[in-house]
Amino acid sequence: MTLPAVALADSVYRVPISGQEYFLLENRSRDPLRTGVTVTTSLNGTTRQQTFTRDVTGFGAYDIAGLAGVVTDVTVPDWSLPGATDPDGTFYDGGLLIWHIDESVITNGLATNSVNANPAHRGVSVIEADGSQDIGQSYGLLSPGSGSEQGTPLDFWFQGNIAPLYKNLFSPSTIPDSRSYLGANTHITIGPFSARGPRMSVTVQQGDADVAPLPGFPKRLGQKLSERGLIFGPVFGSAANGPALFVSTRGPHLPQGQVSDSAFSQPGRLFAWNVSGGRIFPSGAFTGLFAQLEGSQEFTAGPAVADMNGDGAPEVVLPMMDAGTRTYALVVYDTRDKAPADGLADQLFSIPMPGPVTVPPVYGDSLLLAGDAGGRVLIIGRTGGVVDSVMASRDTAGTAGISKLQQAGGFLITAVDGTVTAIVREPNGAHLGADRVLRIGHPIAGAGVTALAGQVPLTAIATSDGYLYLLDNTLAVQPGFPVNTGGTIQSPPAWADIDGDGVRDIVVASGQKLAVYNRRGVLLDGFPVTVRANEPITSSPVVGDIDGDGLPDIAVATGDGVVAAVDRHGSMLRGFPLAAGRGQQTLALFDDNPIRDFGPFSFPTGLAVASSEEGDVSAWSTGPATFVHPVRPWPLYLHDAAHSGIDAAPLGNGPPLSTSFFPKDRAYNWPNPVYNGKTFIRYYVGDNASVKVRIFDIAGDLVAELNGQGVGGLDNEIAWDVSSVQSGVYLARIEATGGSATAVQIVKIAVVK
């Protein structure tokens, strides 16, 4: 890039980090024409002009004692920027400035004049090239930083900057670094910088071998997004459309009769981009606008994408409300732009709803299900006709979520009040057996998710107060559950074989932590992982091979816009965390543009996140391309674009965690030492076994006896409550008895009170 001095051409370059955070680059030269500066002053009615070609005693960036009277004109105002003339005659006349901008801080602080009140997170900040952020500080006279509070000539970026830490490069690993305000890796490298001058050059690199932003991202949509189900893809439509990422924006969401002229007053909109960040329809808008409502109409949840009518092209279904008339409906769009082509998807039909739909609709087995805020779920056929309805709860509590069950025509409906209902319907909506109901007594966070765990279909349900339930197809709670995850849960869990043993595990975001449990309710090794202290995870987890090593990874996002990805052992992936927008997020893993290389296709990995608070969408390419289709066990919110919430595909038998019946290295307790509450005695058995744990104090007296079962091929646990014992060292004798073997292991437990 070539940057002329702003006095010659008022040019500023923007390098995006996320939708509202970015860097600005500009060339600020104190003497761009190399003609010096002429200052006009007026004193006692006498006008005087003085011309300076260098900083001299009595005139410079910090000293204007040589001027007398009132300054009435300056030919080069930028001369007042930090600068100097060295004793050897070197004239420090500016260079490139890098500004760090966070528009969310500006928006929140503008009215109270507090945009830059927090020195650690300013809305507008100069990135000082010398590595010390001095501007705006208050140093004492004897402090080493004294005199730098207004900036110095070494705060500019240029070849030849003599600051000790200066490397003529601005990157995630330099001082200062190009990380986001929250410490996320922006993968932005700026430099090397040319010498100071009226025109300077610099190289800007967005992305590296680990992570790179997809072309055209981040997208700024100008509206807040609906709170859940924001982004789903790729959806393989007709040949004309190809795979796409779909995002819906909520719209005005104003009280009846209220009018706003803000950017958020536009009606609800649906956006779609191909995986190169471009528009879907050749005649469509460059913004990616795919469909738009009218007037006071708004979308109230995210889109579901599926081929409802069997014509080979998917349809997009979104819930809508008219804020003016207080009417509600599902609208169904064709993903093709039929004649006359206007660059927008055609609306096929709409389906009236009794109330606002606040969770994404679900399509499966020729039926479309949508639940409203009053707890009524409509069952809709292919042609849009309502064939039946179900109440999600007894007291009209809102629908929390809808998902599919393994049985054909089976659906699971969860209500906010803790009611779980399993229904089975024929393709025409007719009943197949009685509905099953379970009331778990905790508020439910989203839909239940189902998968084959071993050979048995099981459903995981998370509650907003932190409990994780596991149910079989009769809605019976499974042994080891419910599990108290210890934090608030905002989104449904996911299923994936994380440890590679051939049995799916449950991935759940709880508070600030990401946890993975096996189907006995036992945490996998390396979990839980604290993603970001004091900031909750607001996205549902997605699972897939993110770094290209052929193994599953887990990605989540926090409310302040940090996107983290960890491997199967809980370690952060190289190049993460990333920076995205704030609020409630939805993540999606997808195949980046397939690249044809010597015949077969290669598949780079794509990761996208839509952020509700700021209304933006970020997307990256991560990891190297592979020549086999990447592992994607749970790539989207509720698994797929139809929101089925189910993965019923059989898994191949993975290698067992151990080939021994009772391996000693997998028998231990945690936490150890135990400071209060409980400790969990963990053990692995190769086959189903009965387990007895006898706990003795150091004198050999029996303190407690615990009994449990061991499921073969899994880690199992028994909890010991230490509230009634004193501090000391205890010995736990774990005896496992299976069909053909018995084994014993001694575990030493320290209790500290």
PDB file of N, CA and C in Angstrom, residues 588-674:
ATOM      1  N   ALA A 588     -20.606 -21.509  13.138  1.00  0.00           N
ATOM      2  CA  ALA A 588     -20.804 -22.506  12.090  1.00  0.00           C
ATOM      3  C   ALA A 588     -19.451 -22.919  11.539  1.00  0.00           C
ATOM      4  N   LEU A 589     -19.257 -24.225  11.391  1.00  0.00           N
ATOM      5  CA  LEU A 589     -18.105 -24.767  10.674  1.00  0.00           C
ATOM      6  C   LEU A 589     -18.577 -25.188   9.290  1.00  0.00           C
ATOM      7  N   PHE A 590     -17.781 -24.934   8.284  1.00  0.00           N
ATOM      8  CA  PHE A 590     -18.181 -25.281   6.923  1.00  0.00           C
ATOM      9  C   PHE A 590     -16.936 -25.466   6.078  1.00  0.00           C
ATOM     10  N   ASP A 591     -17.133 -25.990   4.878  1.00  0.00           N
ATOM     11  CA  ASP A 591     -16.032 -26.146   3.939  1.00  0.00           C
ATOM     12  C   ASP A 591     -15.821 -24.834   3.219  1.00  0.00           C
ATOM     13  N   ASP A 592     -14.633 -24.294   3.354  1.00  0.00           N
ATOM     14  CA  ASP A 592     -14.269 -23.133   2.565  1.00  0.00           C
ATOM     15  C   ASP A 592     -14.255 -23.543   1.092  1.00  0.00           C
ATOM     16  N   ASN A 593     -14.079 -22.587   0.188  1.00  0.00           N
ATOM     17  CA  ASN A 593     -14.126 -22.902  -1.234  1.00  0.00           C
ATOM     18  C   ASN A 593     -13.294 -24.132  -1.560  1.00  0.00           C
ATOM     19  N   PRO A 594     -13.887 -25.227  -2.037  1.00  0.00           N
ATOM     20  CA  PRO A 594     -13.076 -26.379  -2.424  1.00  0.00           C
ATOM     21  C   PRO A 594     -12.107 -25.991  -3.538  1.00  0.00           C
ATOM     22  N   ILE A 595     -10.858 -26.413  -3.404  1.00  0.00           N
ATOM     23  CA  ILE A 595      -9.820 -26.070  -4.374  1.00  0.00           C
ATOM     24  C   ILE A 595      -9.462 -27.321  -5.159  1.00  0.00           C
ATOM     25  N   ARG A 596      -9.586 -27.270  -6.483  1.00  0.00           N
ATOM     26  CA  ARG A 596      -9.206 -28.408  -7.310  1.00  0.00           C
ATOM     27  C   ARG A 596      -7.691 -28.366  -7.520  1.00  0.00           C
ATOM     28  N   ASP A 597      -7.032 -29.396  -7.083  1.00  0.00           N
ATOM     29  CA  ASP A 597      -5.572 -29.431  -7.137  1.00  0.00           C
ATOM     30  C   ASP A 597      -5.138 -30.784  -7.692  1.00  0.00           C
ATOM     31  N   PHE A 598      -4.732 -30.798  -8.961  1.00  0.00           N
ATOM     32  CA  PHE A 598      -4.286 -32.016  -9.623  1.00  0.00           C
ATOM     33  C   PHE A 598      -5.365 -33.098  -9.614  1.00  0.00           C
ATOM     34  N   GLY A 599      -6.612 -32.699  -9.772  1.00  0.00           N
ATOM     35  CA  GLY A 599      -7.679 -33.689  -9.902  1.00  0.00           C
ATOM     36  C   GLY A 599      -8.661 -33.657  -8.759  1.00  0.00           C
ATOM     37  N   PRO A 600      -8.312 -34.160  -7.562  1.00  0.00           N
ATOM     38  CA  PRO A 600      -9.298 -34.211  -6.472  1.00  0.00           C
ATOM     39  C   PRO A 600      -9.506 -32.834  -5.845  1.00  0.00           C
ATOM     40  N   PHE A 601     -10.593 -32.711  -5.107  1.00  0.00           N
ATOM     41  CA  PHE A 601     -10.858 -31.475  -4.394  1.00  0.00           C
ATOM     42  C   PHE A 601     -10.114 -31.484  -3.059  1.00  0.00           C
ATOM     43  N   SER A 602      -9.629 -30.311  -2.651  1.00  0.00           N
ATOM     44  CA  SER A 602      -9.134 -30.146  -1.293  1.00  0.00           C
ATOM     45  C   SER A 602     -10.097 -29.221  -0.559  1.00  0.00           C
ATOM     46  N   PHE A 603     -10.164 -29.368   0.766  1.00  0.00           N
ATOM     47  CA  PHE A 603     -11.196 -28.686   1.544  1.00  0.00           C
ATOM     48  C   PHE A 603     -10.553 -27.892   2.686  1.00  0.00           C
ATOM     49  N   PRO A 604     -10.286 -26.589   2.493  1.00  0.00           N
ATOM     50  CA  PRO A 604      -9.914 -25.772   3.650  1.00  0.00           C
ATOM     51  C   PRO A 604     -11.115 -25.648   4.590  1.00  0.00           C
ATOM     52  N   THR A 605     -10.845 -25.418   5.854  1.00  0.00           N
ATOM     53  CA  THR A 605     -11.898 -25.327   6.855  1.00  0.00           C
ATOM     54  C   THR A 605     -12.345 -23.886   7.017  1.00  0.00           C
ATOM     55  N   GLY A 606     -13.659 -23.666   7.123  1.00  0.00           N
ATOM     56  CA  GLY A 606     -14.197 -22.346   7.393  1.00  0.00           C
ATOM     57  C   GLY A 606     -14.873 -22.303   8.746  1.00  0.00           C
ATOM     58  N   LEU A 607     -14.731 -21.186   9.454  1.00  0.00           N
ATOM     59  CA  LEU A 607     -15.385 -20.944  10.740  1.00  0.00           C
ATOM     60  C   LEU A 607     -16.034 -19.579  10.664  1.00  0.00           C
ATOM     61  N   ALA A 608     -17.335 -19.513  10.930  1.00  0.00           N
ATOM     62  CA  ALA A 608     -18.065 -18.245  10.900  1.00  0.00           C
ATOM     63  C   ALA A 608     -18.774 -18.046  12.228  1.00  0.00           C
ATOM     64  N   VAL A 609     -18.934 -16.771  12.609  1.00  0.00           N
ATOM     65  CA  VAL A 609     -19.659 -16.442  13.830  1.00  0.00           C
ATOM     66  C   VAL A 609     -20.469 -15.178  13.595  1.00  0.00           C
ATOM     67  N   ALA A 610     -21.754 -15.230  13.955  1.00  0.00           N
ATOM     68  CA  ALA A 610     -22.636 -14.063  13.889  1.00  0.00           C
ATOM     69  C   ALA A 610     -22.868 -13.564  15.305  1.00  0.00           C
ATOM     70  N   SER A 611     -22.755 -12.257  15.497  1.00  0.00           N
ATOM     71  CA  SER A 611     -22.809 -11.662  16.829  1.00  0.00           C
ATOM     72  C   SER A 611     -24.011 -10.737  16.933  1.00  0.00           C
ATOM     73  N   SER A 612     -24.863 -10.999  17.920  1.00  0.00           N
ATOM     74  CA  SER A 612     -26.154 -10.326  17.982  1.00  0.00           C
ATOM     75  C   SER A 612     -26.058  -8.875  18.418  1.00  0.00           C
ATOM     76  N   GLU A 613     -25.194  -8.566  19.370  1.00  0.00           N
ATOM     77  CA  GLU A 613     -25.185  -7.219  19.941  1.00  0.00           C
ATOM     78  C   GLU A 613     -24.742  -6.174  18.925  1.00  0.00           C
ATOM     79  N   GLU A 614     -23.763  -6.518  18.089  1.00  0.00           N
ATOM     80  CA  GLU A 614     -23.204  -5.538  17.171  1.00  0.00           C
ATOM     81  C   GLU A 614     -23.663  -5.752  15.735  1.00  0.00           C
ATOM     82  N   GLY A 615     -24.358  -6.843  15.464  1.00  0.00           N
ATOM     83  CA  GLY A 615     -24.882  -7.044  14.131  1.00  0.00           C
ATOM     84  C   GLY A 615     -23.821  -7.250  13.083  1.00  0.00           C
ATOM     85  N   ASP A 616     -22.853  -8.118  13.337  1.00  0.00           N
ATOM     86  CA  ASP A 616     -21.826  -8.381  12.346  1.00  0.00           C
ATOM     87  C   ASP A 616     -21.548  -9.873  12.252  1.00  0.00           C
ATOM     88  N   VAL A 617     -20.921 -10.264  11.162  1.00  0.00           N
ATOM     89  CA  VAL A 617     -20.587 -11.657  10.897  1.00  0.00           C
ATOM     90  C   VAL A 617     -19.117 -11.731  10.517  1.00  0.00           C
ATOM     91  N   SER A 618     -18.370 -12.552  11.229  1.00  0.00           N
ATOM     92  CA  SER A 618     -16.955 -12.775  10.924  1.00  0.00           C
ATOM     93  C   SER A 618     -16.788 -14.185  10.382  1.00  0.00           C
ATOM     94  N   ALA A 619     -15.794 -14.375   9.541  1.00  0.00           N
ATOM     95  CA  ALA A 619     -15.533 -15.706   8.987  1.00  0.00           C
ATOM     96  C   ALA A 619     -14.066 -15.822   8.640  1.00  0.00           C
ATOM     97  N   TRP A 620     -13.520 -17.000   8.910  1.00  0.00           N
ATOM     98  CA  TRP A 620     -12.099 -17.252   8.687  1.00  0.00           C
ATOM     99  C   TRP A 620     -11.904 -18.595   7.988  1.00  0.00           C
ATOM    100  N   SER A 621     -10.771 -18.719   7.349  1.00  0.00           N
ATOM    101  CA  SER A 621     -10.275 -20.006   6.895  1.00  0.00           C
ATOM    102  C   SER A 621      -9.231 -20.458   7.903  1.00  0.00           C
ATOM    103  N   THR A 622      -9.353 -21.684   8.393  1.00  0.00           N
ATOM    104  CA  THR A 622      -8.447 -22.172   9.432  1.00  0.00           C
ATOM    105  C   THR A 622      -7.818 -23.489   9.000  1.00  0.00           C
ATOM    106  N   GLY A 623      -6.567 -23.679   9.330  1.00  0.00           N
ATOM    107  CA  GLY A 623      -5.905 -24.953   9.076  1.00  0.00           C
ATOM    108  C   GLY A 623      -5.602 -25.186   7.607  1.00  0.00           C
ATOM    109  N   PRO A 624      -4.752 -26.142   7.328  1.00  0.00           N
ATOM    110  CA  PRO A 624      -4.401 -26.447   5.941  1.00  0.00           C
ATOM    111  C   PRO A 624      -5.512 -27.216   5.243  1.00  0.00           C
ATOM    112  N   ALA A 625      -5.501 -27.167   3.907  1.00  0.00           N
ATOM    113  CA  ALA A 625      -6.475 -27.917   3.115  1.00  0.00           C
ATOM    114  C   ALA A 625      -6.179 -29.408   3.187  1.00  0.00           C
ATOM    115  N   THR A 626      -7.237 -30.215   3.184  1.00  0.00           N
ATOM    116  CA  THR A 626      -7.095 -31.667   3.173  1.00  0.00           C
ATOM    117  C   THR A 626      -7.771 -32.223   1.937  1.00  0.00           C
ATOM    118  N   PHE A 627      -7.361 -33.411   1.513  1.00  0.00           N
ATOM    119  CA  PHE A 627      -7.916 -34.021   0.306  1.00  0.00           C
ATOM    120  C   PHE A 627      -9.047 -34.997   0.625  1.00  0.00           C
ATOM    121  N   VAL A 628      -9.406 -35.075   1.882  1.00  0.00           N
ATOM    122  CA  VAL A 628     -10.592 -35.839   2.267  1.00  0.00           C
ATOM    123  C   VAL A 628     -11.537 -34.865   2.954  1.00  0.00           C
ATOM    124  N   HIS A 629     -12.819 -35.166   2.889  1.00  0.00           N
ATOM    125  CA  HIS A 629     -13.793 -34.264   3.494  1.00  0.00           C
ATOM    126  C   HIS A 629     -13.535 -34.171   4.990  1.00  0.00           C
ATOM    127  N   PRO A 630     -13.422 -32.967   5.544  1.00  0.00           N
ATOM    128  CA  PRO A 630     -13.056 -32.826   6.956  1.00  0.00           C
ATOM    129  C   PRO A 630     -14.069 -33.466   7.898  1.00  0.00           C
ATOM    130  N   VAL A 631     -13.586 -33.795   9.095  1.00  0.00           N
ATOM    131  CA  VAL A 631     -14.427 -34.337  10.154  1.00  0.00           C
ATOM    132  C   VAL A 631     -15.341 -33.223  10.656  1.00  0.00           C
ATOM    133  N   ARG A 632     -16.655 -33.439  10.598  1.00  0.00           N
ATOM    134  CA  ARG A 632     -17.631 -32.442  11.039  1.00  0.00           C
ATOM    135  C   ARG A 632     -18.726 -33.121  11.870  1.00  0.00           C
ATOM    136  N   PRO A 633     -18.435 -33.608  13.076  1.00  0.00           N
ATOM    137  CA  PRO A 633     -19.471 -34.325  13.834  1.00  0.00           C
ATOM    138  C   PRO A 633     -20.627 -33.435  14.291  1.00  0.00           C
ATOM    139  N   TRP A 634     -20.375 -32.170  14.599  1.00  0.00           N
ATOM    140  CA  TRP A 634     -21.449 -31.270  15.036  1.00  0.00           C
ATOM    141  C   TRP A 634     -21.079 -29.857  14.574  1.00  0.00           C
ATOM    142  N   PRO A 635     -21.271 -29.563  13.279  1.00  0.00           N
ATOM    143  CA  PRO A 635     -20.711 -28.331  12.719  1.00  0.00           C
ATOM    144  C   PRO A 635     -21.533 -27.081  12.954  1.00  0.00           C
ATOM    145  N   LEU A 636     -22.825 -27.224  13.310  1.00  0.00           N
ATOM    146  CA  LEU A 636     -23.714 -26.077  13.397  1.00  0.00           C
ATOM    147  C   LEU A 636     -24.527 -26.111  14.679  1.00  0.00           C
ATOM    148  N   TYR A 637     -25.099 -24.985  14.997  1.00  0.00           N
ATOM    149  CA  TYR A 637     -26.090 -24.919  16.075  1.00  0.00           C
ATOM    150  C   TYR A 637     -27.202 -25.923  15.776  1.00  0.00           C
ATOM    151  N   LEU A 638     -27.480 -26.816  16.727  1.00  0.00           N
ATOM    152  CA  LEU A 638     -28.446 -27.899  16.558  1.00  0.00           C
ATOM    153  C   LEU A 638     -28.103 -28.792  15.373  1.00  0.00           C
ATOM    154  N   HIS A 639     -26.811 -28.932  15.118  1.00  0.00           N
ATOM    155  CA  HIS A 639     -26.217 -29.926  14.215  1.00  0.00           C
ATOM    156  C   HIS A 639     -26.288 -29.584  12.741  1.00  0.00           C
ATOM    157  N   ASP A 640     -27.431 -29.120  12.211  1.00  0.00           N
ATOM    158  CA  ASP A 640     -27.532 -28.918  10.773  1.00  0.00           C
ATOM    159  C   ASP A 640     -28.453 -27.749  10.473  1.00  0.00           C
ATOM    160  N   ALA A 641     -28.539 -27.426   9.186  1.00  0.00           N
ATOM    161  CA  ALA A 641     -29.303 -26.242   8.784  1.00  0.00           C
ATOM    162  C   ALA A 641     -30.795 -26.404   8.985  1.00  0.00           C
ATOM    163  N   ALA A 642     -31.290 -27.636   9.103  1.00  0.00           N
ATOM    164  CA  ALA A 642     -32.712 -27.866   9.372  1.00  0.00           C
ATOM    165  C   ALA A 642     -33.016 -27.861  10.866  1.00  0.00           C
ATOM    166  N   HIS A 643     -31.998 -27.647  11.702  1.00  0.00           N
ATOM    167  CA  HIS A 643     -32.152 -27.628  13.166  1.00  0.00           C
ATOM    168  C   HIS A 643     -32.618 -28.971  13.711  1.00  0.00           C
ATOM    169  N   SER A 644     -32.182 -30.055  13.110  1.00  0.00           N
ATOM    170  CA  SER A 644     -32.686 -31.358  13.550  1.00  0.00           C
ATOM    171  C   SER A 644     -32.244 -31.691  14.969  1.00  0.00           C
ATOM    172  N   GLY A 645     -31.063 -31.220  15.378  1.00  0.00           N
ATOM    173  CA  GLY A 645     -30.575 -31.528  16.716  1.00  0.00           C
ATOM    174  C   GLY A 645     -30.273 -32.988  16.937  1.00  0.00           C
ATOM    175  N   ILE A 646     -29.938 -33.720  15.865  1.00  0.00           N
ATOM    176  CA  ILE A 646     -29.716 -35.157  15.997  1.00  0.00           C
ATOM    177  C   ILE A 646     -28.567 -35.597  15.109  1.00  0.00           C
ATOM    178  N   ASP A 647     -27.784 -36.534  15.618  1.00  0.00           N
ATOM    179  CA  ASP A 647     -26.761 -37.221  14.828  1.00  0.00           C
ATOM    180  C   ASP A 647     -26.941 -38.712  15.077  1.00  0.00           C
ATOM    181  N   ALA A 648     -27.664 -39.359  14.166  1.00  0.00           N
ATOM    182  CA  ALA A 648     -27.990 -40.774  14.326  1.00  0.00           C
ATOM    183  C   ALA A 648     -27.084 -41.675  13.509  1.00  0.00           C
ATOM    184  N   ALA A 649     -26.025 -41.121  12.911  1.00  0.00           N
ATOM    185  CA  ALA A 649     -25.119 -41.941  12.102  1.00  0.00           C
ATOM    186  C   ALA A 649     -24.317 -42.860  13.019  1.00  0.00           C
ATOM    187  N   PRO A 650     -24.165 -44.134  12.654  1.00  0.00           N
ATOM    188  CA  PRO A 650     -23.359 -45.037  13.488  1.00  0.00           C
ATOM    189  C   PRO A 650     -21.891 -44.660  13.434  1.00  0.00           C
ATOM    190  N   LEU A 651     -21.201 -44.857  14.555  1.00  0.00           N
ATOM    191  CA  LEU A 651     -19.765 -44.616  14.632  1.00  0.00           C
ATOM    192  C   LEU A 651     -19.011 -45.933  14.518  1.00  0.00           C
ATOM    193  N   GLY A 652     -17.864 -45.876  13.884  1.00  0.00           N
ATOM    194  CA  GLY A 652     -17.002 -47.048  13.900  1.00  0.00           C
ATOM    195  C   GLY A 652     -16.401 -47.246  15.273  1.00  0.00           C
ATOM    196  N   ASN A 653     -16.022 -48.451  15.582  1.00  0.00           N
ATOM    197  CA  ASN A 653     -15.442 -48.728  16.894  1.00  0.00           C
ATOM    198  C   ASN A 653     -14.048 -48.130  16.977  1.00  0.00           C
ATOM    199  N   GLY A 654     -13.877 -47.144  17.856  1.00  0.00           N
ATOM    200  CA  GLY A 654     -12.563 -46.569  18.065  1.00  0.00           C
ATOM    201  C   GLY A 654     -11.749 -47.398  19.023  1.00  0.00           C
ATOM    202  N   PRO A 655     -10.456 -47.129  19.133  1.00  0.00           N
ATOM    203  CA  PRO A 655      -9.622 -47.866  20.076  1.00  0.00           C
ATOM    204  C   PRO A 655     -10.063 -47.575  21.506  1.00  0.00           C
ATOM    205  N   PRO A 656     -10.128 -48.565  22.381  1.00  0.00           N
ATOM    206  CA  PRO A 656     -10.521 -48.323  23.767  1.00  0.00           C
ATOM    207  C   PRO A 656      -9.497 -47.447  24.467  1.00  0.00           C
ATOM    208  N   LEU A 657      -9.950 -46.782  25.529  1.00  0.00           N
ATOM    209  CA  LEU A 657      -9.028 -45.959  26.295  1.00  0.00           C
ATOM    210  C   LEU A 657      -7.932 -46.793  26.937  1.00  0.00           C
ATOM    211  N   SER A 658      -8.207 -48.075  27.154  1.00  0.00           N
ATOM    212  CA  SER A 658      -7.201 -48.992  27.696  1.00  0.00           C
ATOM    213  C   SER A 658      -7.580 -50.410  27.291  1.00  0.00           C
ATOM    214  N   THR A 659      -6.576 -51.264  27.142  1.00  0.00           N
ATOM    215  CA  THR A 659      -6.834 -52.676  26.824  1.00  0.00           C
ATOM    216  C   THR A 659      -6.914 -53.530  28.084  1.00  0.00           C
ATOM    217  N   SER A 660      -6.646 -52.948  29.244  1.00  0.00           N
ATOM    218  CA  SER A 660      -6.710 -53.684  30.510  1.00  0.00           C
ATOM    219  C   SER A 660      -8.130 -53.655  31.064  1.00  0.00           C
ATOM    220  N   PHE A 661      -8.443 -54.645  31.895  1.00  0.00           N
ATOM    221  CA  PHE A 661      -9.750 -54.659  32.544  1.00  0.00           C
ATOM    222  C   PHE A 661      -9.864 -53.518  33.548  1.00  0.00           C
ATOM    223  N   PHE A 662      -8.813 -53.273  34.326  1.00  0.00           N
ATOM    224  CA  PHE A 662      -8.840 -52.258  35.376  1.00  0.00           C
ATOM    225  C   PHE A 662      -7.468 -51.585  35.427  1.00  0.00           C
ATOM    226  N   PRO A 663      -7.180 -50.680  34.466  1.00  0.00           N
ATOM    227  CA  PRO A 663      -5.844 -50.063  34.422  1.00  0.00           C
ATOM    228  C   PRO A 663      -5.604 -49.164  35.627  1.00  0.00           C
ATOM    229  N   LYS A 664      -4.464 -49.335  36.261  1.00  0.00           N
ATOM    230  CA  LYS A 664      -4.159 -48.589  37.475  1.00  0.00           C
ATOM    231  C   LYS A 664      -3.944 -47.103  37.209  1.00  0.00           C
ATOM    232  N   ASP A 665      -3.426 -46.753  36.015  1.00  0.00           N
ATOM    233  CA  ASP A 665      -3.156 -45.349  35.749  1.00  0.00           C
ATOM    234  C   ASP A 665      -4.425 -44.540  35.493  1.00  0.00           C
ATOM    235  N   ARG A 666      -5.580 -45.208  35.384  1.00  0.00           N
ATOM    236  CA  ARG A 666      -6.833 -44.490  35.194  1.00  0.00           C
ATOM    237  C   ARG A 666      -7.695 -44.532  36.456  1.00  0.00           C
ATOM    238  N   ALA A 667      -7.109 -44.923  37.578  1.00  0.00           N
ATOM    239  CA  ALA A 667      -7.801 -44.914  38.867  1.00  0.00           C
ATOM    240  C   ALA A 667      -7.192 -43.813  39.731  1.00  0.00           C
ATOM    241  N   TYR A 668      -7.991 -42.806  40.049  1.00  0.00           N
ATOM    242  CA  TYR A 668      -7.511 -41.677  40.852  1.00  0.00           C
ATOM    243  C   TYR A 668      -8.724 -40.917  41.364  1.00  0.00           C
ATOM    244  N   ASN A 669      -8.468 -39.914  42.192  1.00  0.00           N
ATOM    245  CA  ASN A 669      -9.560 -39.050  42.625  1.00  0.00           C
ATOM    246  C   ASN A 669      -9.241 -37.607  42.261  1.00  0.00           C
ATOM    247  N   TRP A 670     -10.271 -36.839  42.075  1.00  0.00           N
ATOM    248  CA  TRP A 670     -10.104 -35.409  41.818  1.00  0.00           C
ATOM    249  C   TRP A 670     -11.255 -34.647  42.461  1.00  0.00           C
ATOM    250  N   PRO A 671     -11.069 -33.464  42.975  1.00  0.00           N
ATOM    251  CA  PRO A 671      -9.755 -32.844  43.143  1.00  0.00           C
ATOM    252  C   PRO A 671      -8.982 -33.516  44.273  1.00  0.00           C
ATOM    253  N   ASN A 672      -7.695 -33.354  44.272  1.00  0.00           N
ATOM    254  CA  ASN A 672      -6.828 -33.924  45.293  1.00  0.00           C
ATOM    255  C   ASN A 672      -5.627 -32.985  45.443  1.00  0.00           C
ATOM    256  N   PRO A 673      -5.491 -32.302  46.602  1.00  0.00           N
ATOM    257  CA  PRO A 673      -6.233 -32.419  47.848  1.00  0.00           C
ATOM    258  C   PRO A 673      -7.688 -31.942  47.716  1.00  0.00           C
ATOM    259  N   VAL A 674      -8.512 -32.409  48.687  1.00  0.00           N
ATOM    260  CA  VAL A 674      -9.914 -32.031  48.765  1.00  0.00           C
ATOM    261  C   VAL A 674     -10.043 -30.992  49.872  1.00  0.00           C
TER     262      VAL A 674
END
